[in-house]
mmCIF file of N, CA and C in Angstrom:
data_model
loop_
_atom_site.group_PDB
_atom_site.id
_atom_site.type_symbol
_atom_site.label_atom_id
_atom_site.label_comp_id
_atom_site.label_asym_id
_atom_site.label_seq_id
_atom_site.Cartn_x
_atom_site.Cartn_y
_atom_site.Cartn_z
ATOM 1 N N MET A 141 145.206 193.810 -19.310
ATOM 2 C CA MET A 141 143.941 193.821 -20.008
ATOM 3 C C MET A 141 142.812 193.378 -19.084
ATOM 4 N N LEU A 142 143.042 192.319 -18.306
ATOM 5 C CA LEU A 142 142.014 191.845 -17.396
ATOM 6 C C LEU A 142 141.732 192.867 -16.297
ATOM 7 N N GLU A 143 142.758 193.603 -15.906
ATOM 8 C CA GLU A 143 142.551 194.630 -14.887
ATOM 9 C C GLU A 143 141.646 195.737 -15.407
ATOM 10 N N LEU A 144 141.766 196.066 -16.692
ATOM 11 C CA LEU A 144 140.920 197.090 -17.298
ATOM 12 C C LEU A 144 139.462 196.622 -17.347
ATOM 13 N N ILE A 145 139.249 195.381 -17.714
ATOM 14 C CA ILE A 145 137.891 194.833 -17.742
ATOM 15 C C ILE A 145 137.320 194.764 -16.329
ATOM 16 N N PHE A 146 138.131 194.333 -15.378
ATOM 17 C CA PHE A 146 137.696 194.268 -13.985
ATOM 18 C C PHE A 146 137.312 195.655 -13.473
ATOM 19 N N PHE A 147 138.106 196.662 -13.777
ATOM 20 C CA PHE A 147 137.822 198.036 -13.359
ATOM 21 C C PHE A 147 136.529 198.535 -14.007
ATOM 22 N N PHE A 148 136.344 198.242 -15.290
ATOM 23 C CA PHE A 148 135.156 198.694 -16.018
ATOM 24 C C PHE A 148 133.886 198.058 -15.450
ATOM 25 N N ILE A 149 133.954 196.777 -15.132
ATOM 26 C CA ILE A 149 132.780 196.089 -14.579
ATOM 27 C C ILE A 149 132.416 196.670 -13.216
ATOM 28 N N HIS A 150 133.396 196.932 -12.377
ATOM 29 C CA HIS A 150 133.116 197.514 -11.057
ATOM 30 C C HIS A 150 132.646 198.958 -11.168
ATOM 31 N N ALA A 151 133.046 199.646 -12.217
ATOM 32 C CA ALA A 151 132.624 201.038 -12.383
ATOM 33 C C ALA A 151 131.153 201.131 -12.790
ATOM 34 N N ILE A 152 130.673 200.218 -13.639
ATOM 35 C CA ILE A 152 129.285 200.315 -14.098
ATOM 36 C C ILE A 152 128.325 199.446 -13.300
ATOM 37 N N GLN A 153 128.817 198.715 -12.322
ATOM 38 C CA GLN A 153 127.968 197.818 -11.555
ATOM 39 C C GLN A 153 126.796 198.535 -10.871
ATOM 40 N N PRO A 154 126.930 199.726 -10.294
ATOM 41 C CA PRO A 154 125.762 200.384 -9.687
ATOM 42 C C PRO A 154 124.709 200.794 -10.715
ATOM 43 N N LEU A 155 125.079 200.906 -11.990
ATOM 44 C CA LEU A 155 124.130 201.321 -13.021
ATOM 45 C C LEU A 155 123.455 200.153 -13.733
ATOM 46 N N LEU A 156 123.925 198.945 -13.518
ATOM 47 C CA LEU A 156 123.395 197.794 -14.247
ATOM 48 C C LEU A 156 121.931 197.506 -13.923
ATOM 49 N N VAL A 157 121.540 197.598 -12.682
ATOM 50 C CA VAL A 157 120.154 197.305 -12.307
ATOM 51 C C VAL A 157 119.191 198.299 -12.955
ATOM 52 N N PRO A 158 119.416 199.620 -12.856
ATOM 53 C CA PRO A 158 118.480 200.536 -13.526
ATOM 54 C C PRO A 158 118.490 200.394 -15.058
ATOM 55 N N ILE A 159 119.662 200.147 -15.632
ATOM 56 C CA ILE A 159 119.731 199.991 -17.090
ATOM 57 C C ILE A 159 118.964 198.743 -17.519
ATOM 58 N N CYS A 160 119.148 197.639 -16.832
ATOM 59 C CA CYS A 160 118.424 196.411 -17.171
ATOM 60 C C CYS A 160 116.914 196.574 -16.957
ATOM 61 N N PHE A 161 116.519 197.301 -15.915
ATOM 62 C CA PHE A 161 115.108 197.557 -15.657
ATOM 63 C C PHE A 161 114.477 198.320 -16.810
ATOM 64 N N VAL A 162 115.136 199.392 -17.234
ATOM 65 C CA VAL A 162 114.610 200.210 -18.334
ATOM 66 C C VAL A 162 114.586 199.414 -19.641
ATOM 67 N N VAL A 163 115.623 198.670 -19.908
ATOM 68 C CA VAL A 163 115.676 197.881 -21.150
ATOM 69 C C VAL A 163 114.588 196.807 -21.146
ATOM 70 N N ALA A 164 114.392 196.143 -20.026
ATOM 71 C CA ALA A 164 113.377 195.085 -19.949
ATOM 72 C C ALA A 164 111.973 195.651 -20.179
ATOM 73 N N TRP A 165 111.669 196.783 -19.541
ATOM 74 C CA TRP A 165 110.340 197.372 -19.733
ATOM 75 C C TRP A 165 110.172 197.950 -21.135
ATOM 76 N N THR A 166 111.225 198.456 -21.717
ATOM 77 C CA THR A 166 111.146 198.958 -23.085
ATOM 78 C C THR A 166 110.843 197.822 -24.054
ATOM 79 N N VAL A 167 111.524 196.702 -23.892
ATOM 80 C CA VAL A 167 111.272 195.546 -24.755
ATOM 81 C C VAL A 167 109.847 195.031 -24.560
ATOM 82 N N THR A 168 109.375 194.982 -23.317
ATOM 83 C CA THR A 168 108.017 194.529 -23.041
ATOM 84 C C THR A 168 106.983 195.437 -23.691
ATOM 85 N N ILE A 169 107.170 196.731 -23.570
ATOM 86 C CA ILE A 169 106.228 197.689 -24.164
ATOM 87 C C ILE A 169 106.250 197.591 -25.685
ATOM 88 N N LEU A 170 107.423 197.426 -26.274
ATOM 89 C CA LEU A 170 107.508 197.299 -27.726
ATOM 90 C C LEU A 170 106.820 196.034 -28.228
ATOM 91 N N VAL A 171 106.939 194.946 -27.499
ATOM 92 C CA VAL A 171 106.272 193.697 -27.881
ATOM 93 C C VAL A 171 104.753 193.860 -27.802
ATOM 94 N N VAL A 172 104.266 194.484 -26.736
ATOM 95 C CA VAL A 172 102.821 194.695 -26.589
ATOM 96 C C VAL A 172 102.302 195.612 -27.691
ATOM 97 N N LEU A 173 103.016 196.685 -27.999
ATOM 98 C CA LEU A 173 102.584 197.585 -29.072
ATOM 99 C C LEU A 173 102.599 196.884 -30.431
ATOM 100 N N SER A 174 103.569 196.039 -30.649
ATOM 101 C CA SER A 174 103.636 195.290 -31.902
ATOM 102 C C SER A 174 102.457 194.325 -32.031
ATOM 103 N N LEU A 175 102.138 193.621 -30.965
ATOM 104 C CA LEU A 175 100.993 192.712 -30.988
ATOM 105 C C LEU A 175 99.687 193.468 -31.191
ATOM 106 N N TRP A 176 99.546 194.610 -30.537
ATOM 107 C CA TRP A 176 98.338 195.436 -30.684
ATOM 108 C C TRP A 176 98.201 195.927 -32.124
ATOM 109 N N SER A 177 99.285 196.369 -32.705
ATOM 110 C CA SER A 177 99.265 196.847 -34.083
ATOM 111 C C SER A 177 98.920 195.712 -35.048
ATOM 112 N N ALA A 178 99.479 194.545 -34.852
ATOM 113 C CA ALA A 178 99.178 193.396 -35.717
ATOM 114 C C ALA A 178 97.716 192.986 -35.597
ATOM 115 N N ALA A 179 97.185 192.996 -34.387
ATOM 116 C CA ALA A 179 95.773 192.642 -34.192
ATOM 117 C C ALA A 179 94.862 193.665 -34.858
ATOM 118 N N ARG A 180 95.193 194.945 -34.721
ATOM 119 C CA ARG A 180 94.378 195.994 -35.325
ATOM 120 C C ARG A 180 94.392 195.902 -36.851
ATOM 121 N N GLU A 181 95.550 195.623 -37.432
ATOM 122 C CA GLU A 181 95.649 195.481 -38.880
ATOM 123 C C GLU A 181 94.914 194.240 -39.378
ATOM 124 N N SER A 182 94.963 193.152 -38.628
ATOM 125 C CA SER A 182 94.265 191.937 -39.065
ATOM 126 C C SER A 182 92.752 192.116 -38.995
ATOM 127 N N VAL A 183 92.262 192.865 -38.020
ATOM 128 C CA VAL A 183 90.832 193.144 -37.951
ATOM 129 C C VAL A 183 90.405 194.021 -39.129
ATOM 130 N N ALA A 184 91.204 195.011 -39.476
ATOM 131 C CA ALA A 184 90.885 195.867 -40.618
ATOM 132 C C ALA A 184 90.892 195.063 -41.920
ATOM 133 N N THR A 185 91.853 194.164 -42.069
ATOM 134 C CA THR A 185 91.908 193.322 -43.270
ATOM 135 C C THR A 185 90.706 192.383 -43.325
ATOM 136 N N ALA A 186 90.329 191.815 -42.199
ATOM 137 C CA ALA A 186 89.176 190.911 -42.161
ATOM 138 C C ALA A 186 87.891 191.648 -42.517
ATOM 139 N N LYS A 187 87.732 192.871 -42.022
ATOM 140 C CA LYS A 187 86.541 193.664 -42.363
ATOM 141 C C LYS A 187 86.480 193.928 -43.861
ATOM 142 N N GLN A 188 87.616 194.225 -44.456
ATOM 143 C CA GLN A 188 87.642 194.496 -45.891
ATOM 144 C C GLN A 188 87.353 193.223 -46.684
ATOM 145 N N MET A 189 87.897 192.101 -46.249
ATOM 146 C CA MET A 189 87.657 190.848 -46.961
ATOM 147 C C MET A 189 86.205 190.394 -46.853
ATOM 148 N N HIS A 190 85.527 190.742 -45.773
ATOM 149 C CA HIS A 190 84.127 190.366 -45.621
ATOM 150 C C HIS A 190 83.204 191.207 -46.505
ATOM 151 N N GLN A 191 83.729 192.239 -47.139
ATOM 152 C CA GLN A 191 82.931 193.040 -48.054
ATOM 153 C C GLN A 191 82.912 192.458 -49.462
ATOM 154 N N ILE A 192 83.718 191.445 -49.732
ATOM 155 C CA ILE A 192 83.761 190.829 -51.057
ATOM 156 C C ILE A 192 82.473 190.019 -51.245
ATOM 157 N N PRO A 193 81.659 190.370 -52.238
ATOM 158 C CA PRO A 193 80.344 189.747 -52.370
ATOM 159 C C PRO A 193 80.313 188.483 -53.226
ATOM 160 N N CYS A 194 81.436 187.964 -53.632
ATOM 161 C CA CYS A 194 81.478 186.885 -54.625
ATOM 162 C C CYS A 194 80.674 185.648 -54.234
ATOM 163 N N THR A 195 80.711 185.237 -52.999
ATOM 164 C CA THR A 195 80.045 183.987 -52.628
ATOM 165 C C THR A 195 78.530 184.084 -52.731
ATOM 166 N N GLY A 196 77.993 185.279 -52.715
ATOM 167 C CA GLY A 196 76.549 185.443 -52.856
ATOM 168 C C GLY A 196 76.120 185.800 -54.264
ATOM 169 N N CYS A 197 77.031 185.727 -55.213
ATOM 170 C CA CYS A 197 76.738 186.120 -56.595
ATOM 171 C C CYS A 197 76.254 184.916 -57.396
ATOM 172 N N GLN A 198 75.378 185.194 -58.346
ATOM 173 C CA GLN A 198 74.822 184.155 -59.207
ATOM 174 C C GLN A 198 75.893 183.541 -60.109
ATOM 175 N N PHE A 199 76.910 184.300 -60.469
ATOM 176 C CA PHE A 199 77.924 183.835 -61.404
ATOM 177 C C PHE A 199 79.110 183.150 -60.712
ATOM 178 N N PHE A 200 79.096 183.083 -59.402
ATOM 179 C CA PHE A 200 80.179 182.459 -58.653
ATOM 180 C C PHE A 200 80.002 180.948 -58.683
ATOM 181 N N THR A 201 81.042 180.212 -59.099
ATOM 182 C CA THR A 201 80.928 178.765 -59.265
ATOM 183 C C THR A 201 81.460 177.976 -58.081
ATOM 184 N N ASP A 202 82.246 178.598 -57.202
ATOM 185 C CA ASP A 202 82.858 177.930 -56.046
ATOM 186 C C ASP A 202 83.752 176.766 -56.480
ATOM 187 N N ASP A 203 84.373 176.911 -57.633
ATOM 188 C CA ASP A 203 85.313 175.927 -58.156
ATOM 189 C C ASP A 203 86.665 176.621 -58.285
ATOM 190 N N TYR A 204 87.726 175.992 -57.803
ATOM 191 C CA TYR A 204 89.023 176.666 -57.803
ATOM 192 C C TYR A 204 89.560 176.902 -59.217
ATOM 193 N N ARG A 205 89.070 176.162 -60.206
ATOM 194 C CA ARG A 205 89.558 176.354 -61.569
ATOM 195 C C ARG A 205 88.908 177.550 -62.244
ATOM 196 N N LEU A 206 87.635 177.782 -62.010
ATOM 197 C CA LEU A 206 86.913 178.915 -62.576
ATOM 198 C C LEU A 206 85.980 179.445 -61.494
ATOM 199 N N LYS A 207 86.431 180.459 -60.779
ATOM 200 C CA LYS A 207 85.661 180.972 -59.646
ATOM 201 C C LYS A 207 84.437 181.750 -60.091
ATOM 202 N N CYS A 208 84.582 182.505 -61.164
ATOM 203 C CA CYS A 208 83.493 183.344 -61.653
ATOM 204 C C CYS A 208 83.412 183.186 -63.167
ATOM 205 N N THR A 209 82.196 183.061 -63.681
ATOM 206 C CA THR A 209 82.054 182.878 -65.120
ATOM 207 C C THR A 209 82.118 184.188 -65.883
ATOM 208 N N VAL A 210 81.915 185.314 -65.202
ATOM 209 C CA VAL A 210 81.926 186.611 -65.881
ATOM 210 C C VAL A 210 83.284 187.290 -65.764
ATOM 211 N N ARG A 211 83.806 187.406 -64.558
ATOM 212 C CA ARG A 211 85.094 188.064 -64.318
ATOM 213 C C ARG A 211 85.987 187.169 -63.459
ATOM 214 N N PRO A 212 86.565 186.144 -64.049
ATOM 215 C CA PRO A 212 87.382 185.219 -63.234
ATOM 216 C C PRO A 212 88.675 185.835 -62.718
ATOM 217 N N SER A 213 89.159 186.885 -63.352
ATOM 218 C CA SER A 213 90.432 187.466 -62.917
ATOM 219 C C SER A 213 90.312 188.251 -61.619
ATOM 220 N N ILE A 214 89.111 188.740 -61.292
ATOM 221 C CA ILE A 214 88.972 189.529 -60.059
ATOM 222 C C ILE A 214 88.130 188.819 -59.002
ATOM 223 N N ALA A 215 87.721 187.602 -59.266
ATOM 224 C CA ALA A 215 86.881 186.873 -58.310
ATOM 225 C C ALA A 215 87.627 186.650 -57.001
ATOM 226 N N ASN A 216 86.942 186.899 -55.909
ATOM 227 C CA ASN A 216 87.468 186.748 -54.539
ATOM 228 C C ASN A 216 88.673 187.638 -54.260
ATOM 229 N N THR A 217 88.755 188.784 -54.909
ATOM 230 C CA THR A 217 89.808 189.752 -54.620
ATOM 231 C C THR A 217 89.153 191.059 -54.173
ATOM 232 N N GLU A 218 89.978 192.004 -53.750
ATOM 233 C CA GLU A 218 89.460 193.297 -53.314
ATOM 234 C C GLU A 218 88.839 194.071 -54.476
ATOM 235 N N GLU A 219 89.248 193.786 -55.681
ATOM 236 C CA GLU A 219 88.673 194.458 -56.844
ATOM 237 C C GLU A 219 87.210 194.083 -57.044
ATOM 238 N N ALA A 220 86.773 192.966 -56.517
ATOM 239 C CA ALA A 220 85.404 192.498 -56.686
ATOM 240 C C ALA A 220 84.422 193.162 -55.734
ATOM 241 N N ILE A 221 84.891 194.026 -54.853
ATOM 242 C CA ILE A 221 83.992 194.664 -53.889
ATOM 243 C C ILE A 221 82.935 195.507 -54.598
ATOM 244 N N HIS A 222 83.311 196.211 -55.631
ATOM 245 C CA HIS A 222 82.364 197.046 -56.380
ATOM 246 C C HIS A 222 82.179 196.494 -57.793
ATOM 247 N N CYS A 223 81.995 195.208 -57.914
ATOM 248 C CA CYS A 223 81.840 194.563 -59.217
ATOM 249 C C CYS A 223 80.509 194.994 -59.846
ATOM 250 N N LEU A 224 80.571 195.429 -61.086
ATOM 251 C CA LEU A 224 79.367 195.894 -61.786
ATOM 252 C C LEU A 224 78.494 194.740 -62.249
ATOM 253 N N ASP A 225 79.043 193.540 -62.347
ATOM 254 C CA ASP A 225 78.292 192.386 -62.823
ATOM 255 C C ASP A 225 77.694 191.555 -61.697
ATOM 256 N N TYR A 226 77.734 192.036 -60.493
ATOM 257 C CA TYR A 226 77.216 191.267 -59.354
ATOM 258 C C TYR A 226 75.700 191.107 -59.472
ATOM 259 N N GLN A 227 75.260 189.872 -59.370
ATOM 260 C CA GLN A 227 73.837 189.537 -59.351
ATOM 261 C C GLN A 227 73.617 188.591 -58.172
ATOM 262 N N PRO A 228 72.736 188.950 -57.256
ATOM 263 C CA PRO A 228 72.523 188.045 -56.121
ATOM 264 C C PRO A 228 71.941 186.715 -56.588
ATOM 265 N N LYS A 229 72.244 185.664 -55.843
ATOM 266 C CA LYS A 229 71.734 184.336 -56.183
ATOM 267 C C LYS A 229 70.215 184.330 -56.066
ATOM 268 N N THR A 230 69.579 183.751 -57.050
ATOM 269 C CA THR A 230 68.120 183.653 -57.015
ATOM 270 C C THR A 230 67.662 182.516 -56.117
ATOM 271 N N ASN A 231 68.460 181.461 -56.041
ATOM 272 C CA ASN A 231 68.167 180.333 -55.177
ATOM 273 C C ASN A 231 69.364 180.113 -54.270
ATOM 274 N N PRO A 232 69.298 180.550 -53.007
ATOM 275 C CA PRO A 232 70.478 180.454 -52.128
ATOM 276 C C PRO A 232 70.841 179.020 -51.745
ATOM 277 N N TYR A 233 69.985 178.043 -52.052
ATOM 278 C CA TYR A 233 70.273 176.655 -51.689
ATOM 279 C C TYR A 233 71.122 175.954 -52.731
ATOM 280 N N LEU A 234 71.295 176.586 -53.884
ATOM 281 C CA LEU A 234 72.176 176.031 -54.900
ATOM 282 C C LEU A 234 73.589 176.459 -54.605
ATOM 283 N N TYR A 235 74.527 175.647 -54.952
ATOM 284 C CA TYR A 235 75.920 176.006 -54.741
ATOM 285 C C TYR A 235 76.469 176.401 -56.031
#
């Protein structure tokens, strides 16, 4: 049995360097592509979240118990992007 393993190792030894080279670069490229994809998706999500107008609305309370007095179920969510009840704050210095 050991002779078979010894023979197999000596048979593939000239191919180990190119195989390891290709595998190492493949793993490196996959990691870089994965990081690039994650960064691109997080930027797209951040752009969408910045379109939520709740913090500038007159009905937004900034209280975790009742975020919005008109539509509390959709406050600070993606559904609030086109909220029909949005009214800009009349006094931006009030919280």
